[in-house]
PDB file of C-alpha atoms and ligand atoms in Angstrom:
ATOM      1  CA  MET S 165    -127.827  42.419  35.028  1.00  0.00           C
ATOM      2  CA  THR S 166    -125.750  39.585  36.428  1.00  0.00           C
ATOM      3  CA  GLY S 167    -126.871  38.474  39.590  1.00  0.00           C
ATOM      4  CA  ILE S 168    -124.930  36.422  42.135  1.00  0.00           C
ATOM      5  CA  VAL S 169    -126.455  32.864  43.263  1.00  0.00           C
ATOM      6  CA  TYR S 170    -126.127  31.314  47.152  1.00  0.00           C
ATOM      7  CA  LEU S 171    -126.474  28.295  47.972  1.00  0.00           C
ATOM      8  CA  VAL S 172    -127.232  28.594  51.408  1.00  0.00           C
ATOM      9  CA  GLY S 173    -127.917  25.492  54.022  1.00  0.00           C
ATOM     10  CA  ALA S 174    -131.010  26.015  56.167  1.00  0.00           C
ATOM     11  CA  GLY S 175    -129.736  23.574  58.957  1.00  0.00           C
ATOM     12  CA  PRO S 176    -131.741  20.564  60.106  1.00  0.00           C
ATOM     13  CA  GLY S 177    -135.010  22.822  60.917  1.00  0.00           C
ATOM     14  CA  ALA S 178    -134.938  24.896  63.647  1.00  0.00           C
ATOM     15  CA  PRO S 179    -134.640  28.405  62.118  1.00  0.00           C
ATOM     16  CA  ASP S 180    -132.210  29.351  64.703  1.00  0.00           C
ATOM     17  CA  LEU S 181    -129.735  26.830  63.380  1.00  0.00           C
ATOM     18  CA  ILE S 182    -128.835  28.404  60.183  1.00  0.00           C
ATOM     19  CA  THR S 183    -125.312  30.418  60.407  1.00  0.00           C
ATOM     20  CA  ILE S 184    -125.198  33.702  60.361  1.00  0.00           C
ATOM     21  CA  ARG S 185    -123.745  34.148  57.123  1.00  0.00           C
ATOM     22  CA  GLY S 186    -126.934  32.513  55.942  1.00  0.00           C
ATOM     23  CA  ALA S 187    -129.067  34.700  58.027  1.00  0.00           C
ATOM     24  CA  GLU S 188    -127.360  37.721  56.201  1.00  0.00           C
ATOM     25  CA  VAL S 189    -127.873  36.546  52.602  1.00  0.00           C
ATOM     26  CA  LEU S 190    -131.347  36.053  53.020  1.00  0.00           C
ATOM     27  CA  ALA S 191    -131.619  38.995  54.560  1.00  0.00           C
ATOM     28  CA  ARG S 192    -130.620  40.871  51.157  1.00  0.00           C
ATOM     29  CA  ALA S 193    -132.172  38.164  48.919  1.00  0.00           C
ATOM     30  CA  ASP S 194    -134.227  39.455  45.907  1.00  0.00           C
ATOM     31  CA  ILE S 195    -135.299  35.850  45.280  1.00  0.00           C
ATOM     32  CA  VAL S 196    -135.160  32.782  46.877  1.00  0.00           C
ATOM     33  CA  PHE S 197    -136.093  29.114  45.870  1.00  0.00           C
ATOM     34  CA  PHE S 198    -136.404  27.064  48.752  1.00  0.00           C
ATOM     35  CA  ASP S 199    -136.770  23.236  49.633  1.00  0.00           C
ATOM     36  CA  ALA S 200    -139.774  21.407  51.208  1.00  0.00           C
ATOM     37  CA  LEU S 201    -138.137  20.899  54.889  1.00  0.00           C
ATOM     38  CA  VAL S 202    -137.249  24.807  55.278  1.00  0.00           C
ATOM     39  CA  HIS S 203    -139.145  26.382  58.374  1.00  0.00           C
ATOM     40  CA  PRO S 204    -141.361  29.211  57.414  1.00  0.00           C
ATOM     41  CA  GLN S 205    -139.364  31.279  59.960  1.00  0.00           C
ATOM     42  CA  THR S 206    -136.319  30.530  58.352  1.00  0.00           C
ATOM     43  CA  LEU S 207    -138.160  31.906  54.879  1.00  0.00           C
ATOM     44  CA  ALA S 208    -138.977  34.603  56.860  1.00  0.00           C
ATOM     45  CA  LEU S 209    -135.306  35.685  57.503  1.00  0.00           C
ATOM     46  CA  ALA S 210    -135.703  36.599  53.610  1.00  0.00           C
ATOM     47  CA  GLY S 211    -137.883  39.753  54.371  1.00  0.00           C
ATOM     48  CA  ARG S 212    -138.037  41.199  51.084  1.00  0.00           C
ATOM     49  CA  ALA S 213    -137.625  38.249  48.783  1.00  0.00           C
ATOM     50  CA  ARG S 214    -139.927  36.677  46.349  1.00  0.00           C
ATOM     51  CA  LYS S 215    -140.118  33.057  47.461  1.00  0.00           C
ATOM     52  CA  VAL S 216    -140.354  29.857  45.030  1.00  0.00           C
ATOM     53  CA  SER S 217    -141.034  26.147  46.312  1.00  0.00           C
ATOM     54  CA  VAL S 218    -139.198  24.085  44.608  1.00  0.00           C
ATOM     55  CA  GLY S 219    -139.434  21.206  47.791  1.00  0.00           C
ATOM     56  CA  LYS S 220    -138.828  17.692  47.035  1.00  0.00           C
ATOM     57  CA  ARG S 221    -140.467  15.164  49.642  1.00  0.00           C
ATOM     58  CA  CYS S 222    -140.395  11.562  48.840  1.00  0.00           C
ATOM     59  CA  GLY S 223    -143.879  10.141  47.440  1.00  0.00           C
ATOM     60  CA  GLU S 224    -144.737  13.804  46.390  1.00  0.00           C
ATOM     61  CA  ILE S 225    -144.647  14.888  43.107  1.00  0.00           C
ATOM     62  CA  SER S 226    -141.089  16.905  42.926  1.00  0.00           C
ATOM     63  CA  THR S 227    -139.615  19.566  41.191  1.00  0.00           C
ATOM     64  CA  ASP S 228    -137.602  18.394  38.635  1.00  0.00           C
ATOM     65  CA  GLN S 229    -134.081  19.446  38.803  1.00  0.00           C
ATOM     66  CA  ARG S 230    -133.652  20.546  35.401  1.00  0.00           C
ATOM     67  CA  PHE S 231    -136.444  23.306  36.281  1.00  0.00           C
ATOM     68  CA  ILE S 232    -134.771  24.157  39.372  1.00  0.00           C
ATOM     69  CA  ASN S 233    -131.271  24.931  37.279  1.00  0.00           C
ATOM     70  CA  ARG S 234    -133.005  26.791  34.593  1.00  0.00           C
ATOM     71  CA  ASN S 235    -134.788  28.710  36.843  1.00  0.00           C
ATOM     72  CA  LEU S 236    -131.438  29.631  39.019  1.00  0.00           C
ATOM     73  CA  VAL S 237    -130.056  30.638  35.729  1.00  0.00           C
ATOM     74  CA  GLU S 238    -132.746  32.597  33.945  1.00  0.00           C
ATOM     75  CA  ALA S 239    -133.276  34.403  38.116  1.00  0.00           C
ATOM     76  CA  SER S 240    -129.430  35.740  37.905  1.00  0.00           C
ATOM     77  CA  THR S 241    -130.515  37.793  35.195  1.00  0.00           C
ATOM     78  CA  GLN S 242    -133.058  39.496  36.541  1.00  0.00           C
ATOM     79  CA  TYR S 243    -132.240  39.616  40.427  1.00  0.00           C
ATOM     80  CA  SER S 244    -129.145  40.647  41.893  1.00  0.00           C
ATOM     81  CA  VAL S 245    -129.140  38.151  44.869  1.00  0.00           C
ATOM     82  CA  VAL S 246    -130.620  34.712  44.310  1.00  0.00           C
ATOM     83  CA  VAL S 247    -130.319  32.369  47.129  1.00  0.00           C
ATOM     84  CA  ARG S 248    -130.923  28.230  46.898  1.00  0.00           C
ATOM     85  CA  LEU S 249    -132.159  27.296  49.997  1.00  0.00           C
ATOM     86  CA  LYS S 250    -131.636  23.788  51.191  1.00  0.00           C
ATOM     87  CA  GLY S 251    -132.408  21.795  54.036  1.00  0.00           C
ATOM     88  CA  GLY S 252    -129.226  21.162  56.535  1.00  0.00           C
ATOM     89  CA  ASP S 253    -126.249  21.567  54.251  1.00  0.00           C
ATOM     90  CA  PRO S 254    -126.209  22.055  50.783  1.00  0.00           C
ATOM     91  CA  MET S 255    -123.549  20.133  49.677  1.00  0.00           C
ATOM     92  CA  LEU S 256    -124.972  16.982  51.138  1.00  0.00           C
ATOM     93  CA  PHE S 257    -127.493  15.100  49.280  1.00  0.00           C
ATOM     94  CA  GLY S 258    -128.655  18.036  47.594  1.00  0.00           C
ATOM     95  CA  ARG S 259    -128.097  17.948  44.112  1.00  0.00           C
ATOM     96  CA  ALA S 260    -125.499  20.850  44.331  1.00  0.00           C
ATOM     97  CA  GLN S 261    -123.654  19.466  41.970  1.00  0.00           C
ATOM     98  CA  GLU S 262    -126.243  19.893  39.197  1.00  0.00           C
ATOM     99  CA  GLU S 263    -126.896  23.438  40.155  1.00  0.00           C
ATOM    100  CA  ILE S 264    -123.474  24.219  40.442  1.00  0.00           C
ATOM    101  CA  ALA S 265    -122.664  23.025  37.018  1.00  0.00           C
ATOM    102  CA  ALA S 266    -125.625  24.645  35.390  1.00  0.00           C
ATOM    103  CA  LEU S 267    -124.288  28.059  37.177  1.00  0.00           C
ATOM    104  CA  GLU S 268    -120.688  27.455  35.842  1.00  0.00           C
ATOM    105  CA  GLN S 269    -121.781  26.609  32.313  1.00  0.00           C
ATOM    106  CA  HIS S 270    -123.628  30.317  31.977  1.00  0.00           C
ATOM    107  CA  GLY S 271    -120.471  32.127  34.094  1.00  0.00           C
ATOM    108  CA  ILE S 272    -122.674  32.711  36.703  1.00  0.00           C
ATOM    109  CA  ARG S 273    -121.101  33.801  39.845  1.00  0.00           C
ATOM    110  CA  TYR S 274    -122.284  31.725  42.792  1.00  0.00           C
ATOM    111  CA  GLU S 275    -121.054  30.750  46.535  1.00  0.00           C
ATOM    112  CA  ILE S 276    -122.007  28.304  49.103  1.00  0.00           C
ATOM    113  CA  VAL S 277    -122.819  28.946  52.368  1.00  0.00           C
ATOM    114  CA  PRO S 278    -122.468  25.782  54.654  1.00  0.00           C
ATOM    115  CA  GLY S 279    -125.033  24.592  56.774  1.00  0.00           C
ATOM    116  CA  VAL S 280    -125.742  22.086  60.006  1.00  0.00           C
ATOM    117  CA  THR S 281    -126.380  18.979  58.482  1.00  0.00           C
ATOM    118  CA  ALA S 282    -128.965  16.367  59.885  1.00  0.00           C
ATOM    119  CA  ALA S 283    -126.804  13.633  61.124  1.00  0.00           C
ATOM    120  CA  LEU S 284    -124.937  16.505  63.450  1.00  0.00           C
ATOM    121  CA  ALA S 285    -128.349  17.661  64.485  1.00  0.00           C
ATOM    122  CA  ALA S 286    -129.712  13.874  65.469  1.00  0.00           C
ATOM    123  CA  SER S 287    -126.265  13.404  67.347  1.00  0.00           C
ATOM    124  CA  ALA S 288    -126.973  16.532  69.456  1.00  0.00           C
ATOM    125  CA  GLU S 289    -130.562  15.403  69.924  1.00  0.00           C
ATOM    126  CA  LEU S 290    -129.306  12.256  71.557  1.00  0.00           C
ATOM    127  CA  ALA S 291    -126.202  13.755  72.943  1.00  0.00           C
ATOM    128  CA  ILE S 292    -123.947  11.062  71.958  1.00  0.00           C
ATOM    129  CA  PRO S 293    -120.972  12.204  69.684  1.00  0.00           C
ATOM    130  CA  LEU S 294    -120.575   9.986  66.147  1.00  0.00           C
ATOM    131  CA  THR S 295    -116.919  10.102  67.099  1.00  0.00           C
ATOM    132  CA  GLN S 296    -115.360   8.628  70.511  1.00  0.00           C
ATOM    133  CA  ARG S 297    -112.003   7.924  71.491  1.00  0.00           C
ATOM    134  CA  GLY S 298    -111.618   4.058  71.146  1.00  0.00           C
ATOM    135  CA  LEU S 299    -114.758   3.438  70.095  1.00  0.00           C
ATOM    136  CA  SER S 300    -115.433   5.270  66.612  1.00  0.00           C
ATOM    137  CA  ARG S 301    -112.724   7.293  64.468  1.00  0.00           C
ATOM    138  CA  SER S 302    -114.489   7.146  61.254  1.00  0.00           C
ATOM    139  CA  VAL S 303    -118.101   8.667  60.069  1.00  0.00           C
ATOM    140  CA  THR S 304    -119.973   7.894  56.756  1.00  0.00           C
ATOM    141  CA  PHE S 305    -122.654   9.800  55.541  1.00  0.00           C
ATOM    142  CA  SER S 306    -124.601   7.904  53.330  1.00  0.00           C
ATOM    143  CA  THR S 307    -127.985   6.521  51.670  1.00  0.00           C
ATOM    144  CA  ALA S 308    -129.705   3.433  50.559  1.00  0.00           C
ATOM    145  CA  ARG S 309    -131.813   5.487  47.966  1.00  0.00           C
ATOM    146  CA  VAL S 310    -130.973   5.678  44.328  1.00  0.00           C
ATOM    147  CA  GLY S 311    -133.019   7.641  41.793  1.00  0.00           C
ATOM    148  CA  VAL S 312    -135.153   5.984  39.265  1.00  0.00           C
ATOM    149  CA  GLY S 313    -133.041   4.209  36.605  1.00  0.00           C
ATOM    150  CA  GLN S 314    -129.550   4.633  38.168  1.00  0.00           C
ATOM    151  CA  ALA S 315    -127.568   1.637  39.528  1.00  0.00           C
ATOM    152  CA  ALA S 316    -127.546   0.236  42.802  1.00  0.00           C
ATOM    153  CA  ALA S 317    -124.950   2.362  44.779  1.00  0.00           C
ATOM    154  CA  ASP S 318    -122.598   0.060  46.961  1.00  0.00           C
ATOM    155  CA  TRP S 319    -123.700   1.928  49.901  1.00  0.00           C
ATOM    156  CA  ALA S 320    -123.907  -1.243  52.168  1.00  0.00           C
ATOM    157  CA  ARG S 321    -120.035  -2.045  51.738  1.00  0.00           C
ATOM    158  CA  ALA S 322    -119.204   1.589  53.058  1.00  0.00           C
ATOM    159  CA  VAL S 323    -121.516   1.578  55.977  1.00  0.00           C
ATOM    160  CA  SER S 324    -120.381  -1.796  57.198  1.00  0.00           C
ATOM    161  CA  ALA S 325    -116.633  -0.446  56.800  1.00  0.00           C
ATOM    162  CA  THR S 326    -117.247   2.503  59.125  1.00  0.00           C
ATOM    163  CA  ASP S 327    -117.286   2.986  63.105  1.00  0.00           C
ATOM    164  CA  THR S 328    -120.515   5.408  62.973  1.00  0.00           C
ATOM    165  CA  ALA S 329    -122.895   6.183  59.769  1.00  0.00           C
ATOM    166  CA  ALA S 330    -125.634   8.041  59.112  1.00  0.00           C
ATOM    167  CA  LEU S 331    -128.251   6.775  56.520  1.00  0.00           C
ATOM    168  CA  TYR S 332    -130.276  10.017  54.694  1.00  0.00           C
ATOM    169  CA  MET S 333    -133.792   9.252  53.308  1.00  0.00           C
ATOM    170  CA  SER S 334    -133.768   5.780  54.385  1.00  0.00           C
ATOM    171  CA  ARG S 335    -136.930   5.468  57.236  1.00  0.00           C
ATOM    172  CA  GLY S 336    -139.076   4.085  53.915  1.00  0.00           C
ATOM    173  CA  ASP S 337    -136.434   1.249  53.272  1.00  0.00           C
ATOM    174  CA  ALA S 338    -135.822   0.074  57.102  1.00  0.00           C
ATOM    175  CA  ALA S 339    -136.454  -3.706  56.189  1.00  0.00           C
ATOM    176  CA  GLU S 340    -134.000  -3.767  52.942  1.00  0.00           C
ATOM    177  CA  ILE S 341    -131.099  -2.023  54.645  1.00  0.00           C
ATOM    178  CA  SER S 342    -131.419  -4.120  57.330  1.00  0.00           C
ATOM    179  CA  ALA S 343    -131.280  -7.398  55.507  1.00  0.00           C
ATOM    180  CA  THR S 344    -128.346  -6.008  53.328  1.00  0.00           C
ATOM    181  CA  LEU S 345    -126.092  -5.108  56.214  1.00  0.00           C
ATOM    182  CA  GLN S 346    -126.465  -8.053  57.729  1.00  0.00           C
ATOM    183  CA  ALA S 347    -125.464 -10.207  54.399  1.00  0.00           C
ATOM    184  CA  HIS S 348    -122.632  -7.567  54.096  1.00  0.00           C
ATOM    185  CA  GLY S 349    -121.505  -8.889  57.467  1.00  0.00           C
ATOM    186  CA  MET S 350    -122.361  -6.248  60.010  1.00  0.00           C
ATOM    187  CA  PRO S 351    -123.918  -8.141  63.228  1.00  0.00           C
ATOM    188  CA  SER S 352    -127.203  -8.297  64.094  1.00  0.00           C
ATOM    189  CA  SER S 353    -126.858  -6.559  67.634  1.00  0.00           C
ATOM    190  CA  THR S 354    -125.387  -3.293  65.994  1.00  0.00           C
ATOM    191  CA  PRO S 355    -126.775  -0.696  67.817  1.00  0.00           C
ATOM    192  CA  VAL S 356    -129.106   1.527  65.905  1.00  0.00           C
ATOM    193  CA  ALA S 357    -131.046   4.942  66.701  1.00  0.00           C
ATOM    194  CA  ILE S 358    -133.679   6.662  64.668  1.00  0.00           C
ATOM    195  CA  VAL S 359    -133.903  10.162  65.061  1.00  0.00           C
ATOM    196  CA  ALA S 360    -137.047  12.118  63.527  1.00  0.00           C
ATOM    197  CA  ASN S 361    -137.498  16.073  63.414  1.00  0.00           C
ATOM    198  CA  ALA S 362    -133.991  16.674  64.764  1.00  0.00           C
ATOM    199  CA  SER S 363    -134.039  20.233  66.384  1.00  0.00           C
ATOM    200  CA  LEU S 364    -137.622  20.701  65.937  1.00  0.00           C
ATOM    201  CA  GLN S 365    -140.543  19.758  68.056  1.00  0.00           C
ATOM    202  CA  PRO S 366    -141.441  17.150  68.765  1.00  0.00           C
ATOM    203  CA  CYS S 367    -138.169  15.567  68.284  1.00  0.00           C
ATOM    204  CA  LYS S 368    -138.602  11.554  68.648  1.00  0.00           C
ATOM    205  CA  HIS S 369    -135.315   8.759  69.186  1.00  0.00           C
ATOM    206  CA  ILE S 370    -135.856   5.586  69.464  1.00  0.00           C
ATOM    207  CA  ARG S 371    -132.941   2.898  69.904  1.00  0.00           C
ATOM    208  CA  THR S 372    -133.081  -0.679  68.805  1.00  0.00           C
ATOM    209  CA  THR S 373    -130.652  -3.035  66.916  1.00  0.00           C
ATOM    210  CA  LEU S 374    -129.881  -3.585  63.281  1.00  0.00           C
ATOM    211  CA  VAL S 375    -132.001  -7.389  63.254  1.00  0.00           C
ATOM    212  CA  ASP S 376    -135.205  -5.562  64.936  1.00  0.00           C
ATOM    213  CA  LEU S 377    -134.806  -2.202  62.754  1.00  0.00           C
ATOM    214  CA  SER S 378    -138.078  -2.597  60.612  1.00  0.00           C
ATOM    215  CA  SER S 379    -140.282  -3.404  63.403  1.00  0.00           C
ATOM    216  CA  ALA S 380    -138.762  -0.638  65.528  1.00  0.00           C
ATOM    217  CA  ILE S 381    -140.170   1.844  63.479  1.00  0.00           C
ATOM    218  CA  ASP S 382    -142.472   3.704  64.503  1.00  0.00           C
ATOM    219  CA  CYS S 383    -145.120   4.931  61.975  1.00  0.00           C
ATOM    220  CA  ASP S 384    -146.415   7.890  64.031  1.00  0.00           C
ATOM    221  CA  MET S 385    -142.560   9.103  63.977  1.00  0.00           C
ATOM    222  CA  LYS S 386    -143.299  12.488  62.192  1.00  0.00           C
ATOM    223  CA  GLY S 387    -140.861  14.530  59.975  1.00  0.00           C
ATOM    224  CA  PRO S 388    -137.890  13.661  58.480  1.00  0.00           C
ATOM    225  CA  ALA S 389    -135.721  10.651  60.023  1.00  0.00           C
ATOM    226  CA  ILE S 390    -132.269   9.545  59.945  1.00  0.00           C
ATOM    227  CA  LEU S 391    -130.838   6.146  60.703  1.00  0.00           C
ATOM    228  CA  LEU S 392    -127.672   6.137  62.586  1.00  0.00           C
ATOM    229  CA  LEU S 393    -125.605   2.881  63.152  1.00  0.00           C
ATOM    230  CA  GLY S 394    -122.901   2.302  65.420  1.00  0.00           C
ATOM    231  CA  GLU S 395    -120.999   1.075  68.605  1.00  0.00           C
ATOM    232  CA  VAL S 396    -121.188   4.930  70.013  1.00  0.00           C
ATOM    233  CA  PHE S 397    -125.051   4.113  70.310  1.00  0.00           C
ATOM    234  CA  ARG S 398    -124.897   1.061  72.261  1.00  0.00           C
ATOM    235  CA  GLU S 399    -125.345   3.402  75.231  1.00  0.00           C
ATOM    236  CA  ARG S 400    -128.534   3.965  76.872  1.00  0.00           C
ATOM    237  CA  VAL S 401    -130.065   7.229  74.745  1.00  0.00           C
ATOM    238  CA  VAL S 402    -131.380   9.690  77.563  1.00  0.00           C
ATOM    239  CA  SER S 403    -133.296  12.781  76.657  1.00  0.00           C
ATOM    240  CA  LYS S 404    -131.234  15.831  76.398  1.00  0.00           C
ATOM    241  CA  GLY S 405    -132.823  17.805  79.016  1.00  0.00           C
ATOM    242  CA  ASP S 406    -131.566  14.760  81.392  1.00  0.00           C
ATOM    243  CA  THR S 407    -128.154  14.915  80.190  1.00  0.00           C
ATOM    244  CA  LEU S 408    -127.901  18.656  80.618  1.00  0.00           C
ATOM    245  CA  ARG S 409    -129.340  18.798  84.065  1.00  0.00           C
ATOM    246  CA  LYS S 410    -126.909  15.875  85.080  1.00  0.00           C
ATOM    247  CA  THR S 411    -123.393  17.855  83.180  1.00  0.00           C
ATOM    248  CA  LEU S 412    -125.171  21.052  85.159  1.00  0.00           C
ATOM    249  CA  GLU S 413    -125.057  19.157  88.510  1.00  0.00           C
ATOM    250  CA  ASP S 414    -122.200  17.314  88.012  1.00  0.00           C
ATOM    251  CA  SER S 415    -119.673  20.362  87.187  1.00  0.00           C
ATOM    252  CA  PRO S 416    -118.575  23.195  89.184  1.00  0.00           C
ATOM    253  CA  PRO S 417    -119.766  26.708  88.436  1.00  0.00           C
ATOM    254  CA  VAL S 418    -117.493  28.235  85.107  1.00  0.00           C
ATOM    255  CA  ARG S 419    -116.240  31.792  85.920  1.00  0.00           C
ATOM    256  CA  LEU S 420    -116.069  33.762  82.906  1.00  0.00           C
ATOM    257  CA  VAL S 421    -113.173  36.552  82.871  1.00  0.00           C
TER     258      VAL S 421
HETATM  259  N1  SAH P 984    -128.829  18.319  52.708  1.00  0.00           N
HETATM  260  C1  SAH P 984    -129.120  17.681  53.944  1.00  0.00           C
HETATM  261  C2  SAH P 984    -129.957  16.345  53.367  1.00  0.00           C
HETATM  262  C3  SAH P 984    -131.431  16.472  52.597  1.00  0.00           C
HETATM  263  S1  SAH P 984    -131.826  14.685  52.263  1.00  0.00           S
HETATM  264  C4  SAH P 984    -128.677  17.577  55.080  1.00  0.00           C
HETATM  265  O1  SAH P 984    -127.535  18.107  54.790  1.00  0.00           O
HETATM  266  O2  SAH P 984    -129.229  17.635  56.295  1.00  0.00           O
HETATM  267  C5  SAH P 984    -133.205  14.665  53.313  1.00  0.00           C
HETATM  268  C6  SAH P 984    -132.946  13.763  54.509  1.00  0.00           C
HETATM  269  O3  SAH P 984    -132.198  14.455  55.789  1.00  0.00           O
HETATM  270  C7  SAH P 984    -134.697  13.385  55.054  1.00  0.00           C
HETATM  271  O4  SAH P 984    -134.759  12.055  54.463  1.00  0.00           O
HETATM  272  C8  SAH P 984    -133.813  12.755  56.635  1.00  0.00           C
HETATM  273  O5  SAH P 984    -133.064  11.479  56.287  1.00  0.00           O
HETATM  274  C9  SAH P 984    -132.362  13.647  56.795  1.00  0.00           C
HETATM  275  N2  SAH P 984    -133.106  14.819  57.622  1.00  0.00           N
HETATM  276  C10 SAH P 984    -133.168  15.899  57.085  1.00  0.00           C
HETATM  277  N3  SAH P 984    -133.582  16.803  58.157  1.00  0.00           N
HETATM  278  C11 SAH P 984    -133.726  16.092  59.052  1.00  0.00           C
HETATM  279  C12 SAH P 984    -134.408  16.341  61.225  1.00  0.00           C
HETATM  280  N4  SAH P 984    -134.465  17.632  61.182  1.00  0.00           N
HETATM  281  N5  SAH P 984    -134.010  15.411  61.593  1.00  0.00           N
HETATM  282  C13 SAH P 984    -134.109  13.795  61.237  1.00  0.00           C
HETATM  283  N6  SAH P 984    -133.763  13.946  59.627  1.00  0.00           N
HETATM  284  C14 SAH P 984    -133.324  14.586  59.009  1.00  0.00           C
END
């Protein structure tokens, strides 16, 4: 048997933020290889599938990527619908290229189902758009983290050249990030927002500046966190509830036709 492998984005955490296509694929899945950040209720959408954890969280023992690749290839010879379920979007910081290469090498059919990436969920939590007319026309998705034995990526140049930056997997490197970006000429007063657990309860966000970044990080912040930098975050960060309430009060009733 040669099955099909789907690389599915589970979204940022909340189980109802997966796409309809992603949910449909999960419902048909025979086997699911899932990441550590995937919500149990999202996994439950794969009602009849065998579920295999291949999660990676920093500081914990991670499943070797080659082992995951091999598993996907092998599973496609035993099952007709194989799902690789990844947090957020599979094509951003998800090592999808290695899985795609392994599947292509073995001539296995695959499809990619996009998901809501963490930066967009964090933007929604803050109710602050990443692009704003006259203020931000570019967004960079980046990370200061490089793998063991890999050359340091020139992430700082990209981040200092963009209007708005989202730094993934970077909470633990806050002091170094702050120093490196200032050394690259980014003003110490650059606004920074840190959002932990976007789309989930409890979501926590902190607003600070580049110079105060590492002292502002709250050790009690639970869950994955993303750093957002740029002028768009200079405005006061209000809670989503407040923003929605204000928007509803300000707007005239909408009539649906
Ligand atoms: N493919 C994923 C990113 C995987 S890397 C995506 O598109 O979102 C994992 C990193 O994503 C975490 O270290 C954190 O920086 C970020 N992240 C994932 N989920 C998050 C969430 N709910 N809130 C804040 N950051 C999150």
